[in-house]
């Protein structure tokens, strides 16, 4: 920590304040009182506003900070970068603007830090526009109800917990249960289905090796061209971790405001809350529960509220949010998870037990919910998946009950066997999102009972055989089904006939 002694500080301040008061510039100019842990305490700057950018004049040029604590006699400002150049006694000026970042299509395909500086070794990014990092969310009259589907390509989500464009759906679960995998598959699906949705992935305090692997994978899948990655690592200052999701949202808002559709993935907001707690404690804000400051709920609510489906008058663009939250031992009632659950429009809960049983994605049918997406669900998928969630929940209850007794009636046995087939059907490999027609056909084959003759262990093989045969023999009909309209009776009959033929080859 760099701090002047009391005598030096008094001398320095006395001369600085005298010159400021003589010139009448105390509103516009200040002086650094002390500096440490990325926080500068500044005297003066009476007209500075919250989140305004301040310029500290160091020996080697300007270092920027932004005001977060506006106290009666001093300002607490968080530095954007290292604090090694900043020393007590240096002059500070207002920049006259709040923090902005470059926005626009020039960022597509790039990996940048929260200030828009490239991290991928490519050329500097020059954009024609700047976006405000902290911006008010659209009001009620500026929004439209969520009515367009955002297909993830993951059968369990699209069928049971559908997501609409403009929705905020939380992905929550313990460490290493496949939360990021769900988000990446959703990004890949946007490119495979040519939806035109722009992906904005923000890594908050993630290992750089993990981000590099993600970039390589997205390039392999041909998704990087419509993706922006905003990356921060654990070694970055808390200020950059704090700014990352807001800056990334500003980049996504550019597309939303220009009648396009964007998908925001925040990976993850648990680390964001921890970074904010660190900054708040350094700024001497009073700690509350688990040492988080009292406004930690507002931290995420003002971020996630910016995701919306805009009205026709504003261009009908959308920004969809998939925030990720990490739990400890599956405790979704902990402080930060409950905060974010109450802000979002539903959650997809990943269970550790299911994950280790080999059920992947390990989505809990009982604790997951989508409060909006049903209104935006593709009619084709909606027509075949209405009883899927209930059937799966009942099966899991029955299965846990049935293990204590061997004498089960025929109806219960059948229900358990159907549930086992459903469970097998909903298993899905990573990086293999499914199109609408594939989901509809797969669900129909199991829920109508056609695949009841197929042993649960062979369900995935039978599913693959059915999809291959339909695509080879009836490509035109599958293309029509893929557009999302409710299947006709003739189409249902065609799928049923083909499924029965395939099922015979897998009878156990």
Short mmCIF file of C-alpha atoms in Angstrom, two decimals:
data_model
loop_
_atom_site.label_atom_id
_atom_site.label_comp_id
_atom_site.label_asym_id
_atom_site.label_seq_id
_atom_site.Cartn_x
_atom_site.Cartn_y
_atom_site.Cartn_z
CA UNK A 1 0.00 0.00 0.00
CA UNK A 2 1.29 3.45 -0.93
CA UNK A 3 0.32 6.06 1.63
CA UNK A 4 1.95 9.32 2.65
CA UNK A 5 2.87 9.91 6.28
CA UNK A 6 0.51 12.23 8.23
CA UNK A 7 2.95 15.15 7.98
CA UNK A 8 3.61 14.67 4.26
CA UNK A 9 -0.07 14.05 3.60
CA UNK A 10 -0.97 17.25 5.42
CA UNK A 11 1.63 19.23 3.46
CA UNK A 12 0.62 17.66 0.16
CA UNK A 13 -3.07 18.11 0.81
CA UNK A 14 -2.67 21.63 2.14
CA UNK A 15 -0.88 22.81 -1.00
CA UNK A 16 -3.18 20.80 -3.32
CA UNK A 17 -6.37 22.03 -1.67
CA UNK A 18 -5.12 25.61 -1.55
CA UNK A 19 -4.36 25.60 -5.29
CA UNK A 20 -7.68 23.93 -6.07
CA UNK A 21 -9.67 26.38 -3.95
CA UNK A 22 -7.72 29.32 -5.38
CA UNK A 23 -8.59 28.30 -8.93
CA UNK A 24 -12.11 27.23 -7.88
CA UNK A 25 -11.60 23.78 -9.38
CA UNK A 26 -12.43 21.60 -6.37
CA UNK A 27 -15.51 20.32 -8.24
CA UNK A 28 -13.49 19.11 -11.22
CA UNK A 29 -10.08 18.16 -9.77
CA UNK A 30 -9.05 15.98 -6.84
CA UNK A 31 -6.02 14.40 -5.21
CA UNK A 32 -5.29 10.77 -4.27
CA UNK A 33 -5.27 10.40 -0.46
CA UNK A 34 -4.28 6.73 -0.30
CA UNK A 35 -4.17 3.71 -2.56
CA UNK A 36 -4.23 -0.03 -1.96
CA UNK A 37 -5.73 -3.30 -3.22
CA UNK A 38 -6.98 -1.66 -6.39
CA UNK A 39 -8.94 1.08 -4.60
CA UNK A 40 -7.99 4.78 -4.63
CA UNK A 41 -9.42 7.21 -2.07
CA UNK A 42 -9.72 10.68 -3.57
CA UNK A 43 -10.32 14.13 -2.05
CA UNK A 44 -12.19 16.73 -4.14
CA UNK A 45 -14.24 16.05 -7.30
CA UNK A 46 -17.44 17.25 -5.65
CA UNK A 47 -19.43 16.94 -8.89
CA UNK A 48 -18.37 13.35 -9.66
CA UNK A 49 -21.24 10.92 -10.24
CA UNK A 50 -21.68 7.24 -9.47
CA UNK A 51 -19.79 5.01 -11.96
CA UNK A 52 -18.16 8.05 -13.59
CA UNK A 53 -14.71 7.54 -15.07
CA UNK A 54 -11.86 9.38 -13.27
CA UNK A 55 -8.38 9.97 -14.72
CA UNK A 56 -5.42 9.73 -12.32
CA UNK A 57 -2.30 11.51 -13.56
CA UNK A 58 0.68 9.24 -12.90
CA UNK A 59 4.33 9.57 -13.90
CA UNK A 60 3.76 7.22 -16.84
CA UNK A 61 0.48 8.59 -18.16
CA UNK A 62 -3.20 8.38 -17.26
CA UNK A 63 -4.67 5.52 -15.19
CA UNK A 64 -8.45 5.25 -15.25
CA UNK A 65 -10.73 4.42 -12.34
CA UNK A 66 -14.48 4.60 -11.78
CA UNK A 67 -16.24 6.10 -8.76
CA UNK A 68 -18.20 3.62 -6.64
CA UNK A 69 -18.30 5.22 -3.18
CA UNK A 70 -19.46 8.84 -3.00
CA UNK A 71 -18.85 9.90 0.60
CA UNK A 72 -19.14 13.33 2.19
CA UNK A 73 -15.43 14.15 2.17
CA UNK A 74 -13.87 11.59 -0.19
CA UNK A 75 -14.53 9.26 -3.12
CA UNK A 76 -13.74 5.54 -3.26
CA UNK A 77 -12.70 4.74 -6.84
CA UNK A 78 -11.90 1.29 -8.23
CA UNK A 79 -8.91 1.19 -10.59
CA UNK A 80 -9.24 -0.34 -14.05
CA UNK A 81 -6.00 -2.27 -14.04
CA UNK A 82 -2.90 -2.44 -11.83
CA UNK A 83 -2.31 0.03 -9.00
CA UNK A 84 1.51 -0.02 -9.14
CA UNK A 85 1.74 3.35 -10.96
CA UNK A 86 -0.72 5.17 -8.72
CA UNK A 87 0.64 6.97 -5.64
CA UNK A 88 -0.84 9.17 -2.95
CA UNK A 89 -0.69 12.87 -3.77
CA UNK A 90 -1.30 12.47 -7.52
CA UNK A 91 -3.91 14.64 -9.23
CA UNK A 92 -7.26 13.29 -10.45
CA UNK A 93 -9.65 14.71 -13.03
CA UNK A 94 -13.16 13.83 -14.14
CA UNK A 95 -13.40 12.39 -17.61
CA UNK A 96 -16.95 13.66 -17.89
CA UNK A 97 -18.46 10.33 -18.96
CA UNK A 98 -19.49 6.99 -17.55
CA UNK A 99 -17.69 3.82 -18.56
CA UNK A 100 -18.22 2.66 -22.17
CA UNK A 101 -16.99 -0.29 -24.24
CA UNK A 102 -16.70 -0.86 -28.01
CA UNK A 103 -19.83 -2.48 -29.48
CA UNK A 104 -20.77 -3.66 -32.95
CA UNK A 105 -20.33 -6.48 -35.47
CA UNK A 106 -16.54 -5.88 -35.51
CA UNK A 107 -16.36 -7.83 -32.23
CA UNK A 108 -17.77 -11.04 -33.74
CA UNK A 109 -15.27 -13.89 -33.71
CA UNK A 110 -13.03 -12.15 -31.18
CA UNK A 111 -11.93 -12.78 -27.59
CA UNK A 112 -11.77 -9.52 -25.63
CA UNK A 113 -11.40 -8.29 -22.06
CA UNK A 114 -14.21 -6.30 -20.37
CA UNK A 115 -12.83 -3.04 -21.81
CA UNK A 116 -12.91 -4.35 -25.38
CA UNK A 117 -9.16 -4.95 -25.69
CA UNK A 118 -8.28 -8.06 -27.76
CA UNK A 119 -6.95 -11.14 -25.94
CA UNK A 120 -6.70 -13.42 -28.98
CA UNK A 121 -3.53 -11.96 -30.49
CA UNK A 122 -5.51 -10.33 -33.29
CA UNK A 123 -5.44 -6.68 -34.38
CA UNK A 124 -6.88 -3.88 -32.25
CA UNK A 125 -10.65 -3.61 -32.56
CA UNK A 126 -12.01 -0.39 -34.05
CA UNK A 127 -15.76 0.04 -33.79
CA UNK A 128 -17.93 2.96 -34.87
CA UNK A 129 -20.00 2.83 -31.68
CA UNK A 130 -19.52 2.67 -27.93
CA UNK A 131 -21.99 1.09 -25.52
CA UNK A 132 -22.62 2.24 -21.95
CA UNK A 133 -21.54 -0.44 -19.47
CA UNK A 134 -24.25 0.39 -16.92
CA UNK A 135 -27.55 1.10 -18.64
CA UNK A 136 -31.18 1.13 -17.54
CA UNK A 137 -33.21 -1.94 -18.48
CA UNK A 138 -36.10 -1.48 -20.95
CA UNK A 139 -39.36 -0.49 -19.24
CA UNK A 140 -42.59 -2.49 -19.36
CA UNK A 141 -43.97 -0.50 -22.30
CA UNK A 142 -40.76 -1.10 -24.27
CA UNK A 143 -41.14 -4.87 -24.01
CA UNK A 144 -43.20 -7.52 -25.70
CA UNK A 145 -44.23 -10.86 -24.24
CA UNK A 146 -41.83 -13.71 -24.94
CA UNK A 147 -43.29 -15.67 -27.87
CA UNK A 148 -40.40 -16.94 -30.05
CA UNK A 149 -38.55 -20.13 -29.13
CA UNK A 150 -34.82 -20.19 -28.51
CA UNK A 151 -34.01 -23.80 -29.33
CA UNK A 152 -31.14 -25.25 -27.31
CA UNK A 153 -30.97 -28.55 -29.21
CA UNK A 154 -31.13 -30.38 -25.86
CA UNK A 155 -34.24 -32.57 -25.80
CA UNK A 156 -34.75 -32.43 -22.03
CA UNK A 157 -34.78 -28.61 -22.09
CA UNK A 158 -36.69 -27.95 -25.32
CA UNK A 159 -39.37 -30.49 -24.40
CA UNK A 160 -39.80 -29.90 -20.65
CA UNK A 161 -38.32 -26.47 -19.81
CA UNK A 162 -38.43 -24.48 -23.06
CA UNK A 163 -36.67 -21.14 -23.34
CA UNK A 164 -38.06 -18.19 -25.30
CA UNK A 165 -36.14 -15.31 -26.86
CA UNK A 166 -35.93 -12.56 -24.26
CA UNK A 167 -36.18 -14.96 -21.31
CA UNK A 168 -33.74 -15.34 -18.39
CA UNK A 169 -33.25 -19.00 -17.53
CA UNK A 170 -30.82 -19.90 -14.75
CA UNK A 171 -28.50 -22.93 -15.08
CA UNK A 172 -27.68 -24.06 -11.55
CA UNK A 173 -25.84 -26.99 -10.00
CA UNK A 174 -22.71 -28.15 -8.24
CA UNK A 175 -19.22 -27.89 -9.68
CA UNK A 176 -18.48 -30.23 -12.62
CA UNK A 177 -22.08 -31.26 -13.35
CA UNK A 178 -22.25 -29.98 -16.94
CA UNK A 179 -23.56 -26.40 -16.55
CA UNK A 180 -21.17 -24.87 -19.09
CA UNK A 181 -21.75 -27.85 -21.42
CA UNK A 182 -25.47 -26.96 -21.65
CA UNK A 183 -24.61 -23.36 -22.52
CA UNK A 184 -22.03 -24.35 -25.16
CA UNK A 185 -24.46 -26.82 -26.81
CA UNK A 186 -27.05 -24.03 -26.98
CA UNK A 187 -24.47 -21.78 -28.70
CA UNK A 188 -23.58 -24.55 -31.18
CA UNK A 189 -27.27 -25.16 -31.94
CA UNK A 190 -27.74 -21.52 -33.00
CA UNK A 191 -25.16 -22.03 -35.73
CA UNK A 192 -26.30 -25.54 -36.76
CA UNK A 193 -29.95 -24.48 -37.08
CA UNK A 194 -28.97 -21.15 -38.71
CA UNK A 195 -31.17 -19.18 -36.29
CA UNK A 196 -29.13 -15.98 -36.72
CA UNK A 197 -28.80 -15.60 -32.94
CA UNK A 198 -25.52 -13.95 -31.87
CA UNK A 199 -23.75 -15.62 -28.92
CA UNK A 200 -22.05 -13.54 -26.23
CA UNK A 201 -20.17 -15.72 -23.72
CA UNK A 202 -18.67 -14.01 -20.68
CA UNK A 203 -16.13 -15.95 -18.60
CA UNK A 204 -15.89 -14.51 -15.10
CA UNK A 205 -12.66 -15.59 -13.41
CA UNK A 206 -12.28 -18.73 -15.56
CA UNK A 207 -8.97 -20.44 -16.28
CA UNK A 208 -7.43 -19.17 -19.52
CA UNK A 209 -6.78 -22.78 -20.58
CA UNK A 210 -10.52 -23.50 -20.32
CA UNK A 211 -11.33 -20.43 -22.43
CA UNK A 212 -8.73 -21.46 -25.04
CA UNK A 213 -10.30 -24.96 -25.28
CA UNK A 214 -13.74 -23.38 -25.65
CA UNK A 215 -12.55 -21.11 -28.49
CA UNK A 216 -10.98 -24.10 -30.30
CA UNK A 217 -14.20 -26.10 -29.98
CA UNK A 218 -16.38 -23.23 -31.21
CA UNK A 219 -14.08 -22.83 -34.22
CA UNK A 220 -14.36 -26.57 -34.96
CA UNK A 221 -18.16 -26.35 -34.82
CA UNK A 222 -18.22 -23.23 -37.00
CA UNK A 223 -19.81 -21.11 -34.27
CA UNK A 224 -17.04 -18.60 -33.55
CA UNK A 225 -18.01 -16.33 -36.45
CA UNK A 226 -21.25 -15.43 -34.66
CA UNK A 227 -19.80 -15.36 -31.15
CA UNK A 228 -18.17 -12.76 -28.89
CA UNK A 229 -16.17 -14.02 -25.89
CA UNK A 230 -15.49 -11.65 -23.01
CA UNK A 231 -12.83 -13.28 -20.84
CA UNK A 232 -11.41 -12.65 -17.38
CA UNK A 233 -9.08 -14.93 -15.44
CA UNK A 234 -8.65 -15.41 -11.67
CA UNK A 235 -5.47 -13.27 -11.82
CA UNK A 236 -7.39 -10.22 -13.12
CA UNK A 237 -8.27 -7.46 -10.64
CA UNK A 238 -11.71 -7.64 -9.02
CA UNK A 239 -12.74 -4.52 -10.94
CA UNK A 240 -12.50 -6.36 -14.29
CA UNK A 241 -14.38 -9.39 -12.93
CA UNK A 242 -17.08 -7.01 -11.68
CA UNK A 243 -17.33 -5.18 -15.02
CA UNK A 244 -17.19 -8.27 -17.28
CA UNK A 245 -20.93 -9.21 -17.33
CA UNK A 246 -22.05 -5.56 -17.65
CA UNK A 247 -19.63 -4.90 -20.52
CA UNK A 248 -20.67 -8.13 -22.29
CA UNK A 249 -24.34 -7.19 -21.89
CA UNK A 250 -23.64 -3.83 -23.53
CA UNK A 251 -22.14 -5.74 -26.48
CA UNK A 252 -25.23 -7.97 -26.66
CA UNK A 253 -27.59 -4.98 -26.39
CA UNK A 254 -26.16 -3.56 -29.61
CA UNK A 255 -27.67 -6.50 -31.54
CA UNK A 256 -30.91 -6.42 -29.53
CA UNK A 257 -31.36 -2.72 -30.29
CA UNK A 258 -30.70 -3.30 -34.01
CA UNK A 259 -33.60 -5.74 -34.48
CA UNK A 260 -31.38 -8.81 -34.07
CA UNK A 261 -31.34 -11.58 -31.49
CA UNK A 262 -28.54 -12.29 -29.03
CA UNK A 263 -27.88 -14.93 -26.38
CA UNK A 264 -25.97 -13.95 -23.21
CA UNK A 265 -24.18 -16.63 -21.18
CA UNK A 266 -22.78 -15.54 -17.81
CA UNK A 267 -20.26 -18.15 -16.58
CA UNK A 268 -20.64 -17.75 -13.70
CA UNK A 269 -22.39 -15.19 -11.47
CA UNK A 270 -21.19 -16.82 -8.24
CA UNK A 271 -17.67 -15.56 -9.00
CA UNK A 272 -19.15 -12.19 -9.97
CA UNK A 273 -20.80 -11.84 -6.55
CA UNK A 274 -17.52 -12.79 -4.84
CA UNK A 275 -15.62 -10.13 -6.85
CA UNK A 276 -18.23 -7.53 -5.87
CA UNK A 277 -17.98 -8.59 -2.23
CA UNK A 278 -14.20 -8.14 -2.39
CA UNK A 279 -14.55 -4.64 -3.87
CA UNK A 280 -17.27 -3.67 -1.40
CA UNK A 281 -15.24 -4.74 1.62
CA UNK A 282 -12.22 -2.79 0.32
CA UNK A 283 -14.51 0.23 -0.11
CA UNK A 284 -15.53 -0.25 3.56
CA UNK A 285 -19.17 -0.88 2.85
CA UNK A 286 -20.92 -2.61 5.77
CA UNK A 287 -20.98 -6.39 5.27
CA UNK A 288 -24.23 -8.33 5.61
CA UNK A 289 -25.05 -12.01 5.32
CA UNK A 290 -21.97 -14.09 4.38
CA UNK A 291 -20.07 -10.76 4.19
CA UNK A 292 -21.93 -9.73 1.02
CA UNK A 293 -23.03 -6.09 0.94
CA UNK A 294 -26.74 -5.27 1.22
CA UNK A 295 -27.10 -4.40 -2.48
CA UNK A 296 -25.84 -7.72 -3.85
CA UNK A 297 -29.39 -8.56 -5.03
CA UNK A 298 -29.51 -5.28 -6.98
CA UNK A 299 -26.12 -6.18 -8.49
CA UNK A 300 -27.63 -9.06 -10.46
CA UNK A 301 -31.16 -7.75 -10.91
CA UNK A 302 -30.03 -4.65 -12.80
CA UNK A 303 -27.83 -6.89 -14.95
CA UNK A 304 -30.40 -9.55 -15.84
CA UNK A 305 -33.30 -7.12 -16.31
CA UNK A 306 -31.50 -5.85 -19.41
CA UNK A 307 -32.38 -9.12 -21.15
CA UNK A 308 -35.75 -8.62 -22.84
CA UNK A 309 -37.86 -9.07 -25.93
CA UNK A 310 -38.36 -5.53 -27.30
CA UNK A 311 -41.64 -4.20 -28.67
CA UNK A 312 -42.34 -3.87 -32.40
CA UNK A 313 -41.82 -0.07 -32.15
CA UNK A 314 -38.24 -0.66 -30.94
CA UNK A 315 -37.42 -3.21 -33.63
CA UNK A 316 -38.57 -6.45 -31.92
CA UNK A 317 -34.98 -7.55 -31.13
CA UNK A 318 -34.25 -9.77 -28.15
CA UNK A 319 -31.56 -10.50 -25.59
CA UNK A 320 -31.84 -13.89 -23.87
CA UNK A 321 -29.87 -14.61 -20.68
CA UNK A 322 -28.51 -17.94 -19.46
CA UNK A 323 -26.80 -17.08 -16.15
CA UNK A 324 -24.86 -19.90 -14.47
CA UNK A 325 -24.67 -20.31 -10.69
CA UNK A 326 -22.54 -22.81 -8.79
CA UNK A 327 -24.02 -24.42 -5.68
CA UNK A 328 -22.33 -26.16 -2.77
CA UNK A 329 -23.57 -29.71 -2.11
CA UNK A 330 -26.72 -29.03 -4.16
CA UNK A 331 -27.96 -26.29 -1.83
CA UNK A 332 -30.17 -24.14 -4.06
CA UNK A 333 -31.53 -22.34 -0.99
CA UNK A 334 -28.13 -20.69 -0.27
CA UNK A 335 -27.84 -16.91 -0.37
CA UNK A 336 -26.61 -16.08 -3.90
CA UNK A 337 -28.54 -18.93 -5.67
CA UNK A 338 -31.85 -17.83 -4.08
CA UNK A 339 -31.13 -14.23 -5.07
CA UNK A 340 -30.63 -15.15 -8.73
CA UNK A 341 -33.54 -17.66 -8.76
CA UNK A 342 -35.89 -14.87 -7.67
CA UNK A 343 -34.64 -12.62 -10.51
CA UNK A 344 -34.83 -15.15 -13.36
CA UNK A 345 -37.82 -16.69 -15.17
CA UNK A 346 -36.99 -20.25 -14.20
CA UNK A 347 -34.06 -22.55 -13.55
CA UNK A 348 -32.50 -25.72 -14.91
CA UNK A 349 -31.15 -27.62 -11.91
CA UNK A 350 -28.40 -30.17 -12.51
CA UNK A 351 -28.24 -32.93 -9.89
CA UNK A 352 -24.90 -34.43 -8.89
CA UNK A 353 -26.49 -37.84 -8.18
CA UNK A 354 -27.99 -38.07 -11.67
CA UNK A 355 -24.68 -36.98 -13.19
CA UNK A 356 -22.78 -39.80 -11.47
CA UNK A 357 -25.47 -42.31 -12.48
CA UNK A 358 -24.55 -41.51 -16.09
CA UNK A 359 -27.71 -39.50 -16.78
CA UNK A 360 -26.34 -36.57 -18.77
CA UNK A 361 -27.46 -33.84 -19.01
CA UNK A 362 -28.26 -34.41 -15.33
CA UNK A 363 -31.41 -32.26 -15.32
CA UNK A 364 -33.74 -32.62 -12.33
CA UNK A 365 -37.33 -32.90 -13.58
CA UNK A 366 -38.71 -31.94 -10.16
CA UNK A 367 -36.65 -28.86 -9.30
CA UNK A 368 -36.32 -27.37 -12.79
CA UNK A 369 -38.94 -25.00 -14.18
CA UNK A 370 -39.51 -22.53 -17.01
CA UNK A 371 -42.03 -19.83 -16.14
CA UNK A 372 -42.20 -18.28 -19.61
CA UNK A 373 -40.92 -20.61 -22.31
CA UNK A 374 -44.12 -22.67 -22.63
CA UNK A 375 -45.68 -19.67 -24.39
CA UNK A 376 -42.78 -19.70 -26.87
CA UNK A 377 -42.38 -23.45 -27.31
CA UNK A 378 -42.25 -24.79 -30.85
CA UNK A 379 -45.76 -26.17 -31.66
CA UNK A 380 -44.24 -29.41 -33.00
CA UNK A 381 -42.37 -30.17 -29.77
CA UNK A 382 -45.23 -28.90 -27.60
CA UNK A 383 -47.69 -31.29 -29.25
CA UNK A 384 -45.67 -34.37 -28.25
CA UNK A 385 -44.12 -33.38 -24.91
CA UNK A 386 -47.09 -32.32 -22.78
CA UNK A 387 -46.90 -35.34 -20.44
CA UNK A 388 -43.15 -35.83 -20.54
CA UNK A 389 -42.22 -33.86 -17.40
CA UNK A 390 -45.01 -35.39 -15.29
CA UNK A 391 -44.17 -38.90 -16.49
CA UNK A 392 -40.49 -38.49 -15.69
CA UNK A 393 -41.17 -37.03 -12.22
CA UNK A 394 -43.59 -39.87 -11.39
CA UNK A 395 -41.08 -42.45 -12.62
CA UNK A 396 -38.32 -41.12 -10.36
CA UNK A 397 -40.69 -41.22 -7.37
CA UNK A 398 -41.84 -44.74 -8.24
CA UNK A 399 -38.30 -45.98 -8.88
CA UNK A 400 -37.10 -44.86 -5.45
CA UNK A 401 -40.19 -46.47 -3.87
CA UNK A 402 -40.00 -49.71 -5.89
CA UNK A 403 -36.46 -50.55 -4.80
CA UNK A 404 -37.82 -51.46 -1.34
CA UNK A 405 -40.28 -54.06 -2.61
CA UNK A 406 -40.35 -56.79 -5.24
CA UNK A 407 -44.12 -57.36 -5.60
CA UNK A 408 -45.26 -54.69 -8.02
CA UNK A 409 -48.50 -54.74 -9.98
CA UNK A 410 -48.41 -54.77 -13.78
CA UNK A 411 -49.35 -51.08 -14.20
CA UNK A 412 -46.55 -49.93 -11.88
CA UNK A 413 -44.02 -52.16 -13.66
CA UNK A 414 -45.06 -50.74 -17.03
CA UNK A 415 -44.80 -47.18 -15.74
CA UNK A 416 -41.31 -47.83 -14.37
CA UNK A 417 -40.19 -49.44 -17.63
CA UNK A 418 -41.60 -46.52 -19.67
CA UNK A 419 -39.78 -44.13 -17.32
CA UNK A 420 -36.50 -46.02 -17.85
CA UNK A 421 -36.90 -45.66 -21.61
CA UNK A 422 -37.69 -41.95 -21.26
CA UNK A 423 -34.59 -41.50 -19.11
CA UNK A 424 -32.45 -43.24 -21.73
CA UNK A 425 -34.03 -41.16 -24.50
CA UNK A 426 -33.21 -37.87 -22.75
CA UNK A 427 -29.52 -38.77 -22.42
CA UNK A 428 -27.52 -36.77 -24.93
CA UNK A 429 -23.84 -36.49 -25.79
CA UNK A 430 -22.15 -33.11 -25.60
CA UNK A 431 -21.72 -31.11 -28.83
CA UNK A 432 -24.61 -33.01 -30.45
CA UNK A 433 -27.67 -30.72 -30.31
CA UNK A 434 -30.77 -32.13 -32.00
CA UNK A 435 -33.01 -30.38 -34.53
CA UNK A 436 -36.78 -30.00 -34.09
CA UNK A 437 -37.76 -33.00 -36.25
CA UNK A 438 -35.27 -35.27 -34.45
CA UNK A 439 -36.68 -34.28 -31.06
CA UNK A 440 -40.31 -34.76 -32.13
CA UNK A 441 -39.69 -38.18 -33.70
CA UNK A 442 -37.66 -39.42 -30.70
CA UNK A 443 -40.24 -38.33 -28.13
CA UNK A 444 -43.14 -39.80 -30.14
CA UNK A 445 -41.47 -43.20 -30.45
CA UNK A 446 -41.22 -43.59 -26.67
CA UNK A 447 -44.31 -41.75 -25.35
CA UNK A 448 -46.75 -43.49 -27.75
CA UNK A 449 -45.49 -46.89 -26.60
CA UNK A 450 -44.07 -47.98 -29.96
CA UNK A 451 -40.64 -48.52 -28.39
CA UNK A 452 -42.09 -50.47 -25.41
CA UNK A 453 -40.77 -53.68 -27.00
CA UNK A 454 -37.23 -52.24 -27.09
CA UNK A 455 -35.11 -52.88 -23.95
CA UNK A 456 -34.04 -49.67 -22.17
CA UNK A 457 -30.36 -50.44 -22.89
CA UNK A 458 -31.05 -50.40 -26.66
CA UNK A 459 -33.21 -47.24 -26.78
CA UNK A 460 -30.39 -44.97 -28.02
CA UNK A 461 -29.50 -47.44 -30.80
CA UNK A 462 -33.16 -47.71 -31.83
CA UNK A 463 -33.51 -43.93 -31.75
CA UNK A 464 -30.49 -43.51 -34.04
CA UNK A 465 -31.78 -46.17 -36.43
CA UNK A 466 -35.20 -44.46 -36.60
CA UNK A 467 -33.70 -41.03 -37.30
CA UNK A 468 -31.38 -42.42 -39.98
CA UNK A 469 -34.20 -44.26 -41.78
CA UNK A 470 -36.61 -41.29 -41.70
CA UNK A 471 -33.96 -38.91 -43.03
CA UNK A 472 -32.95 -41.35 -45.79
CA UNK A 473 -36.49 -42.23 -46.92
CA UNK A 474 -38.59 -39.17 -46.02
CA UNK A 475 -36.24 -36.17 -46.08
CA UNK A 476 -38.92 -33.85 -47.54
CA UNK A 477 -41.44 -34.63 -44.77
CA UNK A 478 -38.76 -34.22 -42.06
CA UNK A 479 -37.81 -30.82 -43.50
CA UNK A 480 -41.45 -29.73 -43.16
CA UNK A 481 -41.55 -31.01 -39.57
CA UNK A 482 -38.29 -29.18 -38.82
CA UNK A 483 -39.99 -25.83 -39.44
CA UNK A 484 -41.78 -26.30 -36.13
CA UNK A 485 -45.45 -26.54 -37.12
CA UNK A 486 -47.67 -29.10 -35.40
CA UNK A 487 -47.34 -32.43 -37.25
CA UNK A 488 -50.29 -33.51 -39.40
CA UNK A 489 -52.10 -36.83 -38.91
CA UNK A 490 -50.45 -38.20 -42.06
CA UNK A 491 -47.02 -37.28 -40.75
CA UNK A 492 -47.77 -38.85 -37.35
CA UNK A 493 -48.90 -42.04 -39.11
CA UNK A 494 -45.69 -42.12 -41.19
CA UNK A 495 -43.51 -41.74 -38.06
CA UNK A 496 -45.55 -44.41 -36.23
CA UNK A 497 -45.25 -46.92 -39.08
CA UNK A 498 -41.50 -46.38 -39.46
CA UNK A 499 -40.95 -46.56 -35.67
CA UNK A 500 -42.81 -49.91 -35.48
CA UNK A 501 -40.63 -51.32 -38.24
CA UNK A 502 -37.45 -50.15 -36.50
CA UNK A 503 -38.64 -51.41 -33.09
CA UNK A 504 -39.00 -54.97 -34.42
CA UNK A 505 -35.28 -55.05 -35.12
CA UNK A 506 -34.45 -54.20 -31.50
CA UNK A 507 -36.97 -56.38 -29.63
CA UNK A 508 -35.49 -57.77 -26.43
#
